């Protein structure tokens, strides 16, 4: 497989491009060749190595250009680039990107507000982020910072299963600051989120496949029902004809009876006039 690669810019024998030289871009007379399975072929002419690459439908890639002679390898360069791209993407996805969240307290905070703030701290630590907890002092509270230190240590003790103290409480101006660090890495949270996303995606695809299968099963049944209706249509029409004929005969007999009655009435009327 011959793959076109960006031509490396060369200045005074130094390769400027990050892309390795492949196939005909390798200009040296001899190379040290490594086979596709990692076997050592040895030092051979570059033309022979190129012929071997063409016969195997692979690419001759220079992996160590500064060696004497340069080291080359027979690989599928397109597949190699794709694999490297996937590895780089996975590395970026799994890298730790911890942020520093901040929670602020007042020294005279009531128990309910303290529990709410503690819930926020726990959520941040579970997400793999550091938490900067700040106690804001007002007025005379600045002269008695021990209460703020005790409040911070109480918070640290209650969330000790999720995080630990990274920097101890210390006063900076009107504030007392403490930093908490999570015990788990953020990559674990990302992996769990990815697992849940993959599971939800699989369930969604399964539902779509089930609906598609149901539609495919319904099509033959509807076609069969339609064929049966078409097959039965002439029979029903034929059976309807006698009924229609009987009804027509009944109507004709009723009409003839009415006509005879009218004739009789007319005859009686004429006889009565003759008698007068």
mmCIF file of C-alpha atoms in Angstrom:
data_model
loop_
_atom_site.group_PDB
_atom_site.id
_atom_site.type_symbol
_atom_site.label_atom_id
_atom_site.label_comp_id
_atom_site.label_asym_id
_atom_site.label_seq_id
_atom_site.Cartn_x
_atom_site.Cartn_y
_atom_site.Cartn_z
ATOM 1 C CA UNK A 1 0.000 0.000 0.000
ATOM 2 C CA UNK A 2 1.584 3.223 -1.152
ATOM 3 C CA UNK A 3 0.523 6.220 0.955
ATOM 4 C CA UNK A 4 1.333 9.782 0.069
ATOM 5 C CA UNK A 5 2.804 11.595 3.057
ATOM 6 C CA UNK A 6 3.642 15.275 3.495
ATOM 7 C CA UNK A 7 7.101 15.867 2.072
ATOM 8 C CA UNK A 8 9.544 16.661 4.870
ATOM 9 C CA UNK A 9 11.396 19.939 4.596
ATOM 10 C CA UNK A 10 15.156 19.409 4.863
ATOM 11 C CA UNK A 11 17.665 22.121 5.740
ATOM 12 C CA UNK A 12 21.375 21.184 5.910
ATOM 13 C CA UNK A 13 20.543 17.538 6.573
ATOM 14 C CA UNK A 14 18.132 18.282 9.471
ATOM 15 C CA UNK A 15 14.526 17.130 9.197
ATOM 16 C CA UNK A 16 12.169 19.996 10.036
ATOM 17 C CA UNK A 17 8.838 18.207 9.602
ATOM 18 C CA UNK A 18 7.494 15.924 12.323
ATOM 19 C CA UNK A 19 6.234 13.463 9.711
ATOM 20 C CA UNK A 20 8.585 10.535 9.008
ATOM 21 C CA UNK A 21 9.884 9.940 5.514
ATOM 22 C CA UNK A 22 8.197 7.061 3.720
ATOM 23 C CA UNK A 23 8.754 5.078 0.528
ATOM 24 C CA UNK A 24 10.443 7.131 -2.227
ATOM 25 C CA UNK A 25 11.194 10.000 0.160
ATOM 26 C CA UNK A 26 13.949 7.883 1.716
ATOM 27 C CA UNK A 27 17.043 8.917 -0.315
ATOM 28 C CA UNK A 28 19.846 7.095 1.519
ATOM 29 C CA UNK A 29 21.491 4.148 -0.302
ATOM 30 C CA UNK A 30 21.102 1.637 2.573
ATOM 31 C CA UNK A 31 18.722 1.160 5.483
ATOM 32 C CA UNK A 32 18.372 -1.192 8.424
ATOM 33 C CA UNK A 33 15.058 -2.947 7.828
ATOM 34 C CA UNK A 34 12.603 -4.238 10.422
ATOM 35 C CA UNK A 35 9.858 -6.575 9.248
ATOM 36 C CA UNK A 36 6.117 -6.040 9.818
ATOM 37 C CA UNK A 37 6.159 -8.402 12.822
ATOM 38 C CA UNK A 38 9.250 -6.812 14.397
ATOM 39 C CA UNK A 39 11.790 -9.255 12.964
ATOM 40 C CA UNK A 40 15.271 -7.930 12.164
ATOM 41 C CA UNK A 41 16.004 -8.203 8.426
ATOM 42 C CA UNK A 42 19.325 -6.384 8.552
ATOM 43 C CA UNK A 43 21.099 -3.750 6.463
ATOM 44 C CA UNK A 44 19.955 -3.874 2.852
ATOM 45 C CA UNK A 45 19.784 -1.519 -0.117
ATOM 46 C CA UNK A 46 16.951 0.981 -0.047
ATOM 47 C CA UNK A 47 15.735 -0.151 -3.471
ATOM 48 C CA UNK A 48 15.445 -3.737 -2.220
ATOM 49 C CA UNK A 49 13.528 -2.568 0.857
ATOM 50 C CA UNK A 50 11.136 -0.615 -1.382
ATOM 51 C CA UNK A 51 10.549 -3.694 -3.528
ATOM 52 C CA UNK A 52 9.805 -5.761 -0.420
ATOM 53 C CA UNK A 53 7.318 -3.094 0.724
ATOM 54 C CA UNK A 54 5.529 -3.113 -2.635
ATOM 55 C CA UNK A 55 5.338 -6.914 -2.702
ATOM 56 C CA UNK A 56 3.838 -6.969 0.808
ATOM 57 C CA UNK A 57 1.464 -4.084 -0.016
ATOM 58 C CA UNK A 58 2.972 -2.094 2.864
ATOM 59 C CA UNK A 59 4.922 1.129 3.309
ATOM 60 C CA UNK A 60 8.595 1.608 4.057
ATOM 61 C CA UNK A 61 8.667 4.069 6.965
ATOM 62 C CA UNK A 62 11.803 5.653 8.422
ATOM 63 C CA UNK A 63 11.505 5.281 12.207
ATOM 64 C CA UNK A 64 15.029 6.317 13.268
ATOM 65 C CA UNK A 65 16.434 8.826 10.746
ATOM 66 C CA UNK A 66 19.490 9.741 12.840
ATOM 67 C CA UNK A 67 20.832 6.169 13.037
ATOM 68 C CA UNK A 68 23.690 5.007 10.808
ATOM 69 C CA UNK A 69 22.217 3.641 8.586
ATOM 70 C CA UNK A 70 18.640 4.878 9.178
ATOM 71 C CA UNK A 71 16.221 2.342 10.610
ATOM 72 C CA UNK A 72 13.094 1.636 8.583
ATOM 73 C CA UNK A 73 10.101 -0.580 9.125
ATOM 74 C CA UNK A 74 7.482 -2.224 6.940
ATOM 75 C CA UNK A 75 4.054 -1.080 8.158
ATOM 76 C CA UNK A 76 0.672 0.045 6.864
ATOM 77 C CA UNK A 77 1.254 3.776 7.254
ATOM 78 C CA UNK A 78 -2.421 4.761 6.926
ATOM 79 C CA UNK A 79 -3.440 2.306 9.635
ATOM 80 C CA UNK A 80 -0.497 3.431 11.763
ATOM 81 C CA UNK A 81 -1.566 7.090 11.549
ATOM 82 C CA UNK A 82 -5.160 6.186 12.417
ATOM 83 C CA UNK A 83 -4.031 4.182 15.456
ATOM 84 C CA UNK A 84 -1.845 7.047 16.660
ATOM 85 C CA UNK A 85 -4.755 9.463 16.274
ATOM 86 C CA UNK A 86 -7.019 7.207 18.356
ATOM 87 C CA UNK A 87 -4.360 6.885 21.069
ATOM 88 C CA UNK A 88 -3.896 10.662 21.229
ATOM 89 C CA UNK A 89 -7.647 11.182 21.514
ATOM 90 C CA UNK A 90 -7.928 8.626 24.330
ATOM 91 C CA UNK A 91 -5.025 10.280 26.145
ATOM 92 C CA UNK A 92 -6.727 13.676 25.941
ATOM 93 C CA UNK A 93 -9.987 12.183 27.141
ATOM 94 C CA UNK A 94 -8.404 10.448 30.122
ATOM 95 C CA UNK A 95 -6.139 13.260 31.225
ATOM 96 C CA UNK A 96 -6.918 14.848 34.561
ATOM 97 C CA UNK A 97 -8.478 18.303 34.240
ATOM 98 C CA UNK A 98 -9.160 19.081 37.879
ATOM 99 C CA UNK A 99 -10.550 22.502 38.664
ATOM 100 C CA UNK A 100 -10.546 24.467 41.895
ATOM 101 C CA UNK A 101 -14.054 25.180 43.153
ATOM 102 C CA UNK A 102 -14.698 27.709 45.891
ATOM 103 C CA UNK A 103 -17.223 27.629 48.743
ATOM 104 C CA UNK A 104 -17.667 30.567 51.129
ATOM 105 C CA UNK A 105 -18.936 30.409 54.702
ATOM 106 C CA UNK A 106 -19.849 32.940 57.301
ATOM 107 C CA UNK A 107 -18.548 32.320 60.802
ATOM 108 C CA UNK A 108 -22.060 32.405 62.287
ATOM 109 C CA UNK A 109 -23.629 29.934 59.863
ATOM 110 C CA UNK A 110 -26.589 27.886 61.044
ATOM 111 C CA UNK A 111 -26.715 24.096 60.889
ATOM 112 C CA UNK A 112 -28.994 23.876 57.815
ATOM 113 C CA UNK A 113 -26.834 26.192 55.712
ATOM 114 C CA UNK A 114 -23.755 24.291 56.853
ATOM 115 C CA UNK A 115 -25.247 21.000 55.630
ATOM 116 C CA UNK A 116 -26.114 22.575 52.265
ATOM 117 C CA UNK A 117 -22.570 23.913 51.841
ATOM 118 C CA UNK A 118 -21.143 20.561 52.890
ATOM 119 C CA UNK A 119 -23.253 18.887 50.198
ATOM 120 C CA UNK A 120 -21.735 21.183 47.572
ATOM 121 C CA UNK A 121 -18.228 20.378 48.801
ATOM 122 C CA UNK A 122 -18.961 16.636 48.680
ATOM 123 C CA UNK A 123 -20.294 16.924 45.127
ATOM 124 C CA UNK A 124 -17.191 18.802 43.967
ATOM 125 C CA UNK A 125 -14.864 16.259 45.576
ATOM 126 C CA UNK A 126 -16.787 13.347 44.033
ATOM 127 C CA UNK A 127 -16.347 15.044 40.665
ATOM 128 C CA UNK A 128 -12.575 15.004 41.154
ATOM 129 C CA UNK A 129 -12.152 18.764 41.713
ATOM 130 C CA UNK A 130 -10.298 20.554 44.468
ATOM 131 C CA UNK A 131 -12.309 22.786 46.782
ATOM 132 C CA UNK A 132 -11.166 26.080 48.274
ATOM 133 C CA UNK A 133 -13.186 26.751 51.427
ATOM 134 C CA UNK A 134 -13.220 30.350 52.648
ATOM 135 C CA UNK A 135 -14.494 31.656 55.983
ATOM 136 C CA UNK A 136 -15.336 35.366 55.705
ATOM 137 C CA UNK A 137 -14.806 37.305 58.930
ATOM 138 C CA UNK A 138 -16.572 40.542 59.780
ATOM 139 C CA UNK A 139 -15.838 43.168 62.402
ATOM 140 C CA UNK A 140 -14.661 41.757 65.704
ATOM 141 C CA UNK A 141 -14.616 38.218 64.280
ATOM 142 C CA UNK A 142 -11.189 39.043 62.839
ATOM 143 C CA UNK A 143 -9.752 39.196 66.352
ATOM 144 C CA UNK A 144 -11.009 35.681 67.151
ATOM 145 C CA UNK A 145 -10.199 33.553 64.079
ATOM 146 C CA UNK A 146 -10.078 30.331 66.115
ATOM 147 C CA UNK A 147 -13.822 29.860 65.550
ATOM 148 C CA UNK A 148 -13.277 29.840 61.769
ATOM 149 C CA UNK A 149 -10.433 27.317 62.049
ATOM 150 C CA UNK A 150 -12.617 25.014 64.141
ATOM 151 C CA UNK A 151 -15.442 25.291 61.593
ATOM 152 C CA UNK A 152 -13.097 24.353 58.739
ATOM 153 C CA UNK A 153 -11.693 21.379 60.630
ATOM 154 C CA UNK A 154 -15.220 20.204 61.419
ATOM 155 C CA UNK A 155 -16.016 20.322 57.694
ATOM 156 C CA UNK A 156 -12.834 18.416 56.843
ATOM 157 C CA UNK A 157 -13.662 15.705 59.399
ATOM 158 C CA UNK A 158 -17.206 15.219 58.068
ATOM 159 C CA UNK A 159 -16.079 14.775 54.442
ATOM 160 C CA UNK A 160 -12.892 12.839 55.254
ATOM 161 C CA UNK A 161 -14.107 9.831 53.248
ATOM 162 C CA UNK A 162 -14.172 11.931 50.039
ATOM 163 C CA UNK A 163 -11.227 14.285 50.424
ATOM 164 C CA UNK A 164 -8.290 15.336 52.534
ATOM 165 C CA UNK A 165 -6.755 18.637 53.593
ATOM 166 C CA UNK A 166 -4.263 19.832 51.000
ATOM 167 C CA UNK A 167 -3.480 23.145 52.710
ATOM 168 C CA UNK A 168 -4.281 23.720 56.375
ATOM 169 C CA UNK A 169 -6.520 26.614 57.432
ATOM 170 C CA UNK A 170 -4.681 29.931 57.437
ATOM 171 C CA UNK A 171 -5.796 33.519 57.757
ATOM 172 C CA UNK A 172 -5.343 35.865 54.822
ATOM 173 C CA UNK A 173 -6.631 39.323 55.691
ATOM 174 C CA UNK A 174 -10.312 39.043 56.548
ATOM 175 C CA UNK A 175 -10.604 35.448 55.336
ATOM 176 C CA UNK A 176 -9.560 32.022 56.582
ATOM 177 C CA UNK A 177 -8.770 29.669 53.712
ATOM 178 C CA UNK A 178 -8.425 25.887 53.515
ATOM 179 C CA UNK A 179 -8.005 23.716 50.411
ATOM 180 C CA UNK A 180 -9.411 20.206 50.117
ATOM 181 C CA UNK A 181 -8.190 17.658 47.568
ATOM 182 C CA UNK A 182 -10.226 14.664 46.327
ATOM 183 C CA UNK A 183 -9.061 11.170 47.163
ATOM 184 C CA UNK A 184 -10.073 9.823 43.738
ATOM 185 C CA UNK A 185 -8.800 11.055 40.403
ATOM 186 C CA UNK A 186 -11.051 12.850 37.975
ATOM 187 C CA UNK A 187 -10.255 10.302 35.305
ATOM 188 C CA UNK A 188 -12.238 7.746 37.298
ATOM 189 C CA UNK A 189 -15.295 9.990 37.202
ATOM 190 C CA UNK A 190 -14.870 10.540 33.484
ATOM 191 C CA UNK A 191 -14.575 6.800 32.920
ATOM 192 C CA UNK A 192 -17.761 6.207 34.894
ATOM 193 C CA UNK A 193 -19.564 8.887 32.897
ATOM 194 C CA UNK A 194 -18.313 7.319 29.675
ATOM 195 C CA UNK A 195 -19.502 3.894 30.834
ATOM 196 C CA UNK A 196 -22.952 5.239 31.634
ATOM 197 C CA UNK A 197 -23.071 7.031 28.285
ATOM 198 C CA UNK A 198 -22.104 3.844 26.436
ATOM 199 C CA UNK A 199 -24.720 1.875 28.364
ATOM 200 C CA UNK A 200 -27.458 4.415 27.586
ATOM 201 C CA UNK A 201 -26.406 4.431 23.934
ATOM 202 C CA UNK A 202 -26.557 0.628 23.786
ATOM 203 C CA UNK A 203 -30.027 0.606 25.343
ATOM 204 C CA UNK A 204 -31.214 3.231 22.874
ATOM 205 C CA UNK A 205 -29.868 1.242 19.937
ATOM 206 C CA UNK A 206 -31.550 -1.916 21.277
ATOM 207 C CA UNK A 207 -34.904 -0.123 21.463
ATOM 208 C CA UNK A 208 -34.499 1.168 17.921
ATOM 209 C CA UNK A 209 -33.636 -2.329 16.687
ATOM 210 C CA UNK A 210 -36.702 -3.754 18.461
ATOM 211 C CA UNK A 211 -38.993 -1.150 16.873
ATOM 212 C CA UNK A 212 -37.487 -1.832 13.445
ATOM 213 C CA UNK A 213 -37.974 -5.592 13.887
ATOM 214 C CA UNK A 214 -41.585 -5.025 14.931
ATOM 215 C CA UNK A 215 -42.185 -2.953 11.808
ATOM 216 C CA UNK A 216 -40.602 -5.611 9.626
ATOM 217 C CA UNK A 217 -42.846 -8.280 11.205
ATOM 218 C CA UNK A 218 -45.947 -6.115 10.794
ATOM 219 C CA UNK A 219 -45.399 -5.629 7.053
ATOM 220 C CA UNK A 220 -45.950 -9.315 6.044
ATOM 221 C CA UNK A 221 -48.993 -9.564 8.291
ATOM 222 C CA UNK A 222 -50.599 -6.465 6.775
ATOM 223 C CA UNK A 223 -49.768 -7.697 3.290
ATOM 224 C CA UNK A 224 -51.349 -11.092 4.082
ATOM 225 C CA UNK A 225 -54.470 -9.432 5.497
ATOM 226 C CA UNK A 226 -54.772 -7.237 2.434
ATOM 227 C CA UNK A 227 -54.429 -10.261 0.158
ATOM 228 C CA UNK A 228 -57.092 -12.106 2.117
ATOM 229 C CA UNK A 229 -59.480 -9.167 1.817
ATOM 230 C CA UNK A 230 -58.864 -8.979 -1.920
ATOM 231 C CA UNK A 231 -59.445 -12.734 -2.247
ATOM 232 C CA UNK A 232 -62.710 -12.591 -0.309
ATOM 233 C CA UNK A 233 -64.041 -9.486 -2.074
ATOM 234 C CA UNK A 234 -65.593 -11.289 -5.169
ATOM 235 C CA UNK A 235 -67.277 -13.916 -2.954
ATOM 236 C CA UNK A 236 -68.962 -11.289 -0.831
ATOM 237 C CA UNK A 237 -70.115 -9.454 -3.930
ATOM 238 C CA UNK A 238 -71.552 -12.628 -5.382
ATOM 239 C CA UNK A 239 -73.366 -13.464 -2.155
ATOM 240 C CA UNK A 240 -74.739 -9.956 -2.035
ATOM 241 C CA UNK A 241 -76.326 -10.286 -5.486
ATOM 242 C CA UNK A 242 -79.034 -12.814 -4.492
ATOM 243 C CA UNK A 243 -79.975 -10.727 -1.513
ATOM 244 C CA UNK A 244 -80.271 -7.704 -3.771
ATOM 245 C CA UNK A 245 -82.407 -9.682 -6.253
ATOM 246 C CA UNK A 246 -84.718 -10.912 -3.470
ATOM 247 C CA UNK A 247 -85.127 -7.386 -2.180
ATOM 248 C CA UNK A 248 -85.923 -6.141 -5.709
ATOM 249 C CA UNK A 249 -88.550 -8.867 -6.173
ATOM 250 C CA UNK A 250 -90.124 -7.939 -2.837
ATOM 251 C CA UNK A 251 -90.356 -4.313 -3.879
ATOM 252 C CA UNK A 252 -91.928 -5.282 -7.217
ATOM 253 C CA UNK A 253 -94.613 -7.442 -5.484
ATOM 254 C CA UNK A 254 -95.450 -4.612 -3.085
ATOM 255 C CA UNK A 255 -95.772 -2.211 -6.027
ATOM 256 C CA UNK A 256 -98.045 -4.612 -7.963
ATOM 257 C CA UNK A 257 -100.250 -5.105 -4.855
ATOM 258 C CA UNK A 258 -100.629 -1.343 -4.506
ATOM 259 C CA UNK A 259 -101.562 -1.070 -8.195
ATOM 260 C CA UNK A 260 -104.256 -3.777 -7.899
ATOM 261 C CA UNK A 261 -105.737 -2.081 -4.825
ATOM 262 C CA UNK A 262 -105.877 1.221 -6.688
ATOM 263 C CA UNK A 263 -107.606 -0.453 -9.640
ATOM 264 C CA UNK A 264 -110.206 -2.091 -7.393
ATOM 265 C CA UNK A 265 -110.939 1.212 -5.650
ATOM 266 C CA UNK A 266 -111.396 2.962 -8.988
ATOM 267 C CA UNK A 267 -113.791 0.249 -10.246
ATOM 268 C CA UNK A 268 -115.939 0.435 -7.069
ATOM 269 C CA UNK A 269 -116.121 4.204 -7.415
ATOM 270 C CA UNK A 270 -117.314 4.000 -10.986
ATOM 271 C CA UNK A 271 -120.027 1.424 -10.093
ATOM 272 C CA UNK A 272 -121.335 3.694 -7.325
ATOM 273 C CA UNK A 273 -121.705 6.568 -9.770
ATOM 274 C CA UNK A 274 -123.633 4.367 -12.212
ATOM 275 C CA UNK A 275 -126.141 3.365 -9.512
ATOM 276 C CA UNK A 276 -126.842 7.007 -8.737
#
